[in-house]
XYZ file of C-alpha atoms in Angstrom:
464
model
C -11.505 25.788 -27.112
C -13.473 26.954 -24.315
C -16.587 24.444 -22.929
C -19.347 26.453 -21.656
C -20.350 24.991 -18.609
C -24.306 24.576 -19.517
C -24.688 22.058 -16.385
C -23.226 24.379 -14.124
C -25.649 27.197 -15.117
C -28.517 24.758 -15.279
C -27.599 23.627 -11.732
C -27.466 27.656 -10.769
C -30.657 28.375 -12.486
C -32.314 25.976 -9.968
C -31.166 27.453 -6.681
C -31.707 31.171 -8.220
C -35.541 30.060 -9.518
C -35.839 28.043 -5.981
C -35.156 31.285 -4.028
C -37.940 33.244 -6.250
C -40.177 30.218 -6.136
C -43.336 29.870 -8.043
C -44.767 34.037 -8.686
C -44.745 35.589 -11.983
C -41.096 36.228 -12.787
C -38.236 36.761 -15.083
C -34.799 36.494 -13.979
C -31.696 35.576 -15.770
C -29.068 33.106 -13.452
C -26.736 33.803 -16.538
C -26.629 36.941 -15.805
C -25.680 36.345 -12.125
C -23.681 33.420 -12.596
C -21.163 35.526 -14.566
C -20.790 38.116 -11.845
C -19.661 35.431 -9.827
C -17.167 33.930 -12.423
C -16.021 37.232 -12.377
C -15.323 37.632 -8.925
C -13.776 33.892 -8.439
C -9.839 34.660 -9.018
C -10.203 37.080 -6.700
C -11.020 33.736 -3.574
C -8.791 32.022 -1.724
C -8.881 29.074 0.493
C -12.085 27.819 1.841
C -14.369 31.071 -0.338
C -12.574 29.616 -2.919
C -13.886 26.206 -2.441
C -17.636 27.821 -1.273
C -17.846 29.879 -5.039
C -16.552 26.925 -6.729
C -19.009 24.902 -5.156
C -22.342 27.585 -6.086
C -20.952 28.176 -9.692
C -20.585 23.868 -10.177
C -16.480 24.815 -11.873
C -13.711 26.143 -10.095
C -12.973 29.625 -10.474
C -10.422 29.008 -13.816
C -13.017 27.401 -15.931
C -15.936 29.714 -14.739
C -13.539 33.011 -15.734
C -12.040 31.061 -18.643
C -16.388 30.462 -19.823
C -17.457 33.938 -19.011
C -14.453 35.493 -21.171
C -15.502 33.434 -24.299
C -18.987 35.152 -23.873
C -18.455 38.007 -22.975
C -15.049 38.645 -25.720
C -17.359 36.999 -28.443
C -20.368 39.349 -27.952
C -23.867 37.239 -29.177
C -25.508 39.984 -31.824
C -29.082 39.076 -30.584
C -27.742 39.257 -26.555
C -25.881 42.374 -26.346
C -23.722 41.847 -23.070
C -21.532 43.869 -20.780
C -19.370 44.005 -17.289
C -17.944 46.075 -15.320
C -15.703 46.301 -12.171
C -15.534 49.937 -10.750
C -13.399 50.380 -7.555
C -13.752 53.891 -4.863
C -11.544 56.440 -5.681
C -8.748 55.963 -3.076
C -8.857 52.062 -2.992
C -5.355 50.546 -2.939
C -5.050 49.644 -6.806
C -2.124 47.517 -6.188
C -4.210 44.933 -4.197
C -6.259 44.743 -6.982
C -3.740 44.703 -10.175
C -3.469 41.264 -10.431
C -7.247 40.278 -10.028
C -8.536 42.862 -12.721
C -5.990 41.555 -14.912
C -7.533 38.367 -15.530
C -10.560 39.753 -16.326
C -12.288 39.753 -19.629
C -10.929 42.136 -22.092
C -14.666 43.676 -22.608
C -14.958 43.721 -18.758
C -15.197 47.889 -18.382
C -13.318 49.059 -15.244
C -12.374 52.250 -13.613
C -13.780 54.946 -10.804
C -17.059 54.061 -9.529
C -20.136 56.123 -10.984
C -22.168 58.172 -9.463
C -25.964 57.348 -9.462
C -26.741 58.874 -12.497
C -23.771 56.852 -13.871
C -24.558 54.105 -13.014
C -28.178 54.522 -14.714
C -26.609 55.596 -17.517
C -24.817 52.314 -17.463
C -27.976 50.218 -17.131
C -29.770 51.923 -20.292
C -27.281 51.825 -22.207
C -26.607 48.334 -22.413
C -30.256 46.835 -22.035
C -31.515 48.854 -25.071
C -33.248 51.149 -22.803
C -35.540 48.707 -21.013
C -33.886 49.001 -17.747
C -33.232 53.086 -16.553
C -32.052 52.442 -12.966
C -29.460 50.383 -11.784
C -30.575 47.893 -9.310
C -28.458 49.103 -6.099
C -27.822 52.484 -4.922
C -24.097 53.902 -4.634
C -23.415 55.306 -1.137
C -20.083 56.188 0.681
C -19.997 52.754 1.894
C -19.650 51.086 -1.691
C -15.974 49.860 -1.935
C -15.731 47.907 -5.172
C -19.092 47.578 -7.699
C -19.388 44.692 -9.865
C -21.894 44.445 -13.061
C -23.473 42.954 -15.887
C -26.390 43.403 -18.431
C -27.508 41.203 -21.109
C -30.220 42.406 -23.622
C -32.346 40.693 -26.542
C -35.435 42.339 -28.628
C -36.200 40.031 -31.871
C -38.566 39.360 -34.056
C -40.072 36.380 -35.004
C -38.817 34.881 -38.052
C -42.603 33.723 -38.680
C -45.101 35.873 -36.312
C -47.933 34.077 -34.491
C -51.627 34.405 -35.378
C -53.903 35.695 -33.519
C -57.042 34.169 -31.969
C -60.022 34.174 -29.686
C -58.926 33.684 -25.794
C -61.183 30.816 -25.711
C -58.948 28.937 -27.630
C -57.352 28.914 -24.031
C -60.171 26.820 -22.757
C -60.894 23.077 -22.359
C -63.123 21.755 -25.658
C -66.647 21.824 -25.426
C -67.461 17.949 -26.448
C -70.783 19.471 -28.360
C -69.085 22.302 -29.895
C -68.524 21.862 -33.547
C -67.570 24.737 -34.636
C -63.906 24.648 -33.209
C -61.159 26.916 -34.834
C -59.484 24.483 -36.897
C -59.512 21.580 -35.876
C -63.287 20.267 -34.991
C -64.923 18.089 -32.462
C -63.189 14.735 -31.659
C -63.864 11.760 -33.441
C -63.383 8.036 -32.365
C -60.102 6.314 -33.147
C -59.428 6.129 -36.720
C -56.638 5.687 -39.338
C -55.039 9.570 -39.087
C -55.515 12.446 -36.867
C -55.306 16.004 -36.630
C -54.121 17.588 -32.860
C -55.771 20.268 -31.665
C -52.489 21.122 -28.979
C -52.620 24.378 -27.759
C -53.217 25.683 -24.055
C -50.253 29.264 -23.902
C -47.700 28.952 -21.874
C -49.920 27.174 -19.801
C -50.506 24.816 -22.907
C -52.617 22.107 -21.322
C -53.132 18.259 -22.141
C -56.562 19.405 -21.614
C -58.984 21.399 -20.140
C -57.244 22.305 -16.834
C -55.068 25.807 -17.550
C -52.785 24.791 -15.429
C -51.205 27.818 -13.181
C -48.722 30.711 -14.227
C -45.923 31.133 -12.244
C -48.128 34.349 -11.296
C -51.108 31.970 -9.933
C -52.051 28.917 -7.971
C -53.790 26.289 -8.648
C -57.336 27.352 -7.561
C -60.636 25.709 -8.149
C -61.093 26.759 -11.556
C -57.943 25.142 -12.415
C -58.754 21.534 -12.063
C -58.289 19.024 -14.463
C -61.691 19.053 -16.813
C -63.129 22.972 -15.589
C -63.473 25.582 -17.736
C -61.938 28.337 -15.577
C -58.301 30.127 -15.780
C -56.446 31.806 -18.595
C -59.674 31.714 -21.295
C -62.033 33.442 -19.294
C -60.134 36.556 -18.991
C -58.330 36.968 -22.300
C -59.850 38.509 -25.142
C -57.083 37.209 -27.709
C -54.208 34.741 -27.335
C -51.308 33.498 -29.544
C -51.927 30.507 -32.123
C -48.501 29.000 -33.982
C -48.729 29.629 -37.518
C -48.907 26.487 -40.032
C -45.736 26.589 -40.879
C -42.220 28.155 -38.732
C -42.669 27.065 -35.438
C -41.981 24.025 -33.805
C -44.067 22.401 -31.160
C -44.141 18.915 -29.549
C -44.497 16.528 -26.585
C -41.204 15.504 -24.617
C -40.581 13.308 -21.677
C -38.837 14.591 -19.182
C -37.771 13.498 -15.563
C -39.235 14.915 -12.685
C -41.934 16.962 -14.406
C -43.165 14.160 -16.991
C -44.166 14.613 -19.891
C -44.234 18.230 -21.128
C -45.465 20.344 -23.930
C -42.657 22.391 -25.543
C -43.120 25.047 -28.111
C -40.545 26.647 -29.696
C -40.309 30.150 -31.828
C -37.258 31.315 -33.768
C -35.897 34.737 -34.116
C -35.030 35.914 -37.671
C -30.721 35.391 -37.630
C -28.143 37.742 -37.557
C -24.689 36.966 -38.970
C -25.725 33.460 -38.787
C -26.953 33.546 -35.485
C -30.178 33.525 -33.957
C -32.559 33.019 -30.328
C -34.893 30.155 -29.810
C -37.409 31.100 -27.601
C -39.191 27.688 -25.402
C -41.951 27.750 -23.873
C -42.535 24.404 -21.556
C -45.658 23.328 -20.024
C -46.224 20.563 -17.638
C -49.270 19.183 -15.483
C -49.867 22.084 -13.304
C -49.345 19.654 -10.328
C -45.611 19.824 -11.210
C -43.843 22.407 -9.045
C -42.817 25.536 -11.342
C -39.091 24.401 -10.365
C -39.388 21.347 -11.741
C -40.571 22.490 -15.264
C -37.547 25.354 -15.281
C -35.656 22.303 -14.913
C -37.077 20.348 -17.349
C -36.791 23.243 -19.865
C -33.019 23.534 -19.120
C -32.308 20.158 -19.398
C -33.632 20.199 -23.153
C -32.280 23.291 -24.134
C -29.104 23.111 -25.355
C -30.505 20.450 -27.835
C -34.180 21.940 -28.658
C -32.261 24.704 -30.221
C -31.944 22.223 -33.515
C -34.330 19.752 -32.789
C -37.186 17.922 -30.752
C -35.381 15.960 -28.055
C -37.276 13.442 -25.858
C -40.143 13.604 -28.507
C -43.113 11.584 -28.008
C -45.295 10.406 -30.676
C -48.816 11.409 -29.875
C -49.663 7.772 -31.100
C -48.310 7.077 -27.576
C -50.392 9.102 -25.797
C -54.147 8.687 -25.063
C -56.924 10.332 -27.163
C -58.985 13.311 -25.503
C -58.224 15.608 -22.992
C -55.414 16.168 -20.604
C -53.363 18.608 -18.691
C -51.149 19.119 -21.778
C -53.839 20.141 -24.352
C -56.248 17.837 -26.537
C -55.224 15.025 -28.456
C -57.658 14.215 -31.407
C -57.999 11.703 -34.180
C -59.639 11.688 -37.663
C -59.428 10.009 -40.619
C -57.245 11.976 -43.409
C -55.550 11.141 -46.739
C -52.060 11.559 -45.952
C -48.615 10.221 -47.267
C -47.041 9.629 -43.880
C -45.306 6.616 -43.319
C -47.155 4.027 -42.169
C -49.958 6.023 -43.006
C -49.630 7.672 -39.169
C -49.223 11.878 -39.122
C -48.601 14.195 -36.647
C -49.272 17.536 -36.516
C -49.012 19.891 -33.591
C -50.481 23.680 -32.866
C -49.573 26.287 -30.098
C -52.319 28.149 -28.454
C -50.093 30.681 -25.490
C -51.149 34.047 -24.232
C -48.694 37.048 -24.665
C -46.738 37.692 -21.118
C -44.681 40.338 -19.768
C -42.749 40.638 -16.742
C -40.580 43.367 -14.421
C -38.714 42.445 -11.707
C -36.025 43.036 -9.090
C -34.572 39.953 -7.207
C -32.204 40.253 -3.978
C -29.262 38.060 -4.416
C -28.418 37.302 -1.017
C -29.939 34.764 -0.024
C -27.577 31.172 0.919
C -26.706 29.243 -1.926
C -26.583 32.254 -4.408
C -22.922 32.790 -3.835
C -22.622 36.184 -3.450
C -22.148 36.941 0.057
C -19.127 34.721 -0.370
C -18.184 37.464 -3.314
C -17.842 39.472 -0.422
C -15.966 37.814 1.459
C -13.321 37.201 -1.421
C -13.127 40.643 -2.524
C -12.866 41.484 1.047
C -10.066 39.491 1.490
C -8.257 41.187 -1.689
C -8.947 44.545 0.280
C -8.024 43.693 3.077
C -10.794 44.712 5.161
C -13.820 42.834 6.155
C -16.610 43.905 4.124
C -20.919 43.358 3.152
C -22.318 42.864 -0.019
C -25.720 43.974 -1.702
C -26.286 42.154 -4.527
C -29.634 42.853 -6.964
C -31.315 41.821 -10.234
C -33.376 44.176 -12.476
C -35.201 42.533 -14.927
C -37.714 43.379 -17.663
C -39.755 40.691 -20.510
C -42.196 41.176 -23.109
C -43.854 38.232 -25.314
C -46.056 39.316 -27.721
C -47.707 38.315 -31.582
C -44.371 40.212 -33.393
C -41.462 39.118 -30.800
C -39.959 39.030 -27.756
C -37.601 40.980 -25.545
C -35.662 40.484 -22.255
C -32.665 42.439 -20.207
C -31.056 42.209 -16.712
C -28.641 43.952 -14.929
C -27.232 42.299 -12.304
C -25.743 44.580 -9.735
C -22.894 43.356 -6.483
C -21.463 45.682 -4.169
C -18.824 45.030 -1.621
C -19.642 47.408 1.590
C -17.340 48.718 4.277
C -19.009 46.990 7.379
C -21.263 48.570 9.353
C -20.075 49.291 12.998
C -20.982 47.805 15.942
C -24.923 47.655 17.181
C -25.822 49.879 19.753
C -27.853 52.756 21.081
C -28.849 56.567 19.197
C -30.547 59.157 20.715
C -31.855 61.707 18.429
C -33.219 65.968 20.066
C -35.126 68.132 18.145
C -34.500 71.416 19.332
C -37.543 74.106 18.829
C -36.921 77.667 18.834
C -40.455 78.475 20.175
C -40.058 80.595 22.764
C -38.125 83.893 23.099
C -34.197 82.976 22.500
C -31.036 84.933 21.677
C -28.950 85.321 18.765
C -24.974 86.206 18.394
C -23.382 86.160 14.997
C -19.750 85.851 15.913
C -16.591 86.234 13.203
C -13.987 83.541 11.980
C -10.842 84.609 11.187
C -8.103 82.224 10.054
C -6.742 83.800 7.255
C -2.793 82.698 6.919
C -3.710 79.197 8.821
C -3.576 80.676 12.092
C -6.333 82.753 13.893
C -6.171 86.282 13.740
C -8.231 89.017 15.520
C -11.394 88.647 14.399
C -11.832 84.950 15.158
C -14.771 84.055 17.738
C -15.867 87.920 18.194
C -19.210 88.290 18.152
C -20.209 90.928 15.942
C -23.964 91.356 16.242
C -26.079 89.845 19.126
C -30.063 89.991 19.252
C -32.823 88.772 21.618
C -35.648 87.295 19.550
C -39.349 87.742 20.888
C -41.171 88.321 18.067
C -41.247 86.340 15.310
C -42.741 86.419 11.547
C -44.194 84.794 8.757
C -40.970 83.641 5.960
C -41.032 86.468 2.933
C -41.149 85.666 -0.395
C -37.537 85.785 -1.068
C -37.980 82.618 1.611
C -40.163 80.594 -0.549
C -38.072 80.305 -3.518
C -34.632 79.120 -3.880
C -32.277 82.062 -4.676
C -30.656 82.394 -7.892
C -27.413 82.920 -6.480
C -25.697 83.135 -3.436
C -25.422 86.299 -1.271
């Protein structure tokens, strides 16, 4: 059996979120993390050591991980690759690298533009039409992949006022659900929600879209509530929503919605908030790290009997007597509050650490030839009351190099004065030419010219 290197990505999913830093984004490091698995047989020597290094395994396990995703297709993540080669390219150099790739792994001629869009809507249910790079003579070899999702919620979220956003007014009783605060007592009943910026407290914290301005400190009523009409409320009963401690980013509210399953399987959908002092890449990382095991439970759970009453960067934590049958007589209860979100990006892929101009150097090396590389992501997200859905196509292209710098001089010639005119014959009919080649049949001196006729203006319907 196959291990799927979750570390590795995790690890991956830090330097590609580092490089994007803290704007409003979506981006999938899966989906660029397999491109390079893909590409890894094809190293030797020290690029061989560099992409083993970026992907955290050595090329055999990172081929070996992508081929039991990409051979066992997810049905909620529709997923595909593709390695298309230049019509012309010795396929002998690459026999023996496209053999151990994925069975699923589409290969062949490389498109042509409209191909390759084609390509790209096809495979990310039509939320991507253009495929992120741009074929041109130089394009060698073309390596891609798309994943795709659009699900429903197995229990949708209600929907309430956008000042549910907001920090608590401490003489407002009239609070949806849960009421004002009360002084410690035997039970209580948390008011938790603050979107995906789901605050301890008053302070919104900041979107990967915003920083933390003014209206953001801790105890202001600024951010998020004042400019949404409606937000997103968990219902009673089908979502999951809690308190974990993490490393680096603290503690950290985590809400969780499930998609309804398909052939028994399914998407969990996180949503992880931390003080907004915490650097954005420190929360992705927190929300990697718990993951793998949030999927079936509440790892790293704190009991809000831990935590201090009132508010806080995570939300507000309330207490009130109730008559409950909770051991110890101590219940917990936990609600949602998040905005709906969408997002639609392209990322360049270049930059150090991503791994990718190393791709080029590997497939260069099968070539033989030195080569570039372009390398782009296309991405598209939606989160709304009904669902959510996500694609990228991740696209890598290894580039005959460009020659030598140096020095272009460009003339535009202008026919505005008088100028002659000779229209001379070509004649090389039987490979060879024959009597009428070079003699000029018709010569004019032009000092008069006109306006273009009609027949000018519009493109003729056939040639003469």
């Amino acid at each position: 059996m196959t291990t799927i290197p979750y570390d590795p990505l995790t690890r991956y999913a830090a330097r590609l979120h580092a490089d994007l830093g803290d704007r409003h984004h979506v981006a999938s490091p899966l989906g660029a993390w397999l491109l390079l698995a893909l590409a890894a047989p094809a190293a030797t020597g020290a690029v061989r050591d560099e992409l083993a290094e970026v992907l955290g395994v050595d090329g055999e396990t990172a081929v070996a991980a992508a081929t039991a995703l990409l051979d066992r297709p997810h049905p909620l993540v529709p997923s595909a690759t593709a390695v298309w080669h230049r019509p012309g390219t010795d396929p002998d150099r690459l026999a023996g690298w496209w053999d151990g790739l994925p069975r699923s792994t589409a290969t062949g001629p490389l498109p042509d533009r409209a191909g390759l869009d084609a390509w790209a809507r096809e495979h990310t249910l039509g939320l991507v039409d253009r495929f992120p790079l741009t074929v041109s003579p130089r394009v060698l070899l073309a390596l891609a992949s798309a994943l795709a999702t659009r699900i429903s919620w197995a229990t949708p979220f209600d929907l309430v006022s956008g000042a549910a956003l907001g920090p608590d007014d401490p003489h407002d009783a009239s609070r949806p659900d849960d009421g004002p605060a009360h002084p410690p007592g035997a039970g209580h009943g948390p008011d938790q929600g603050r979107g995906p910026d789901q605050g301890r407290g008053p302070d919104q914290g900041r979107g990967p879209d915003q920083g933390r301005g003014p209206d953001q400190e801790h105890g202001s009523g600024g951010g998020w509530a004042g400019r949404l009409s409606r937000v997103l409320r968990s219902p009673e009963h089908g979502h999951r929503a809690w308190i974990a401690a993490t490393g680096p980013a603290g503690d950290v509210a985590v809400h969780a919605a499930a998609a309804v399953e398909r052939d028994g399987a399914g998407l969990v959908v996180l949503s992880v908030l931390a003080d907004p002092a915490v650097p954005a890449a420190d929360v992705l990382a927190a929300g990697y790290a718990l993951a793998g095991a949030a999927v079936d439970g509440e790892p790293a759970r704190r009991s809000l009997f831990d935590l201090p009453l009132g508010p806080g960067p995570l939300g507000t934590l309330r207490e009130e007597p109730v008559r409950t049958a909770a051991r110890g007589g101590r219940e917990e209860r936990h609600r949602a509050v998040l905005p709906c979100w969408s997002a639609h990006d392209e990322h360049d892929l270049t930059a150090p650490g991503l791994g990718f101009a190393a791709v080029g150097r590997a497939l260069g090396g099968l070539l033989g030839v030195d080569v570039g590389v372009e390398a782009r992501q296309a991405t598209v997200a939606q989160y709304g009351r009904y669902g959510f859905e996500a694609t990228a196509v991740t696209g890598a292209f290894a580039l005959t190099s460009l020659p030598p710098e140096g020095v272009r001089r460009s003339a535009e010639l202008r026919f505005g004065h008088p100028y002659a005119v000779l229209a001379v014959a070509t004649d090389r009919r039987g490979g060879e030419p024959g009597p009428w080649h070079g003699l000029p049949v018709f010569s004019a001196w032009v000092a008069e010219p006109r306006e273009p006729v009609d027949t000018d203006l519009v493109d003729p319907v056939e040639s003469w």
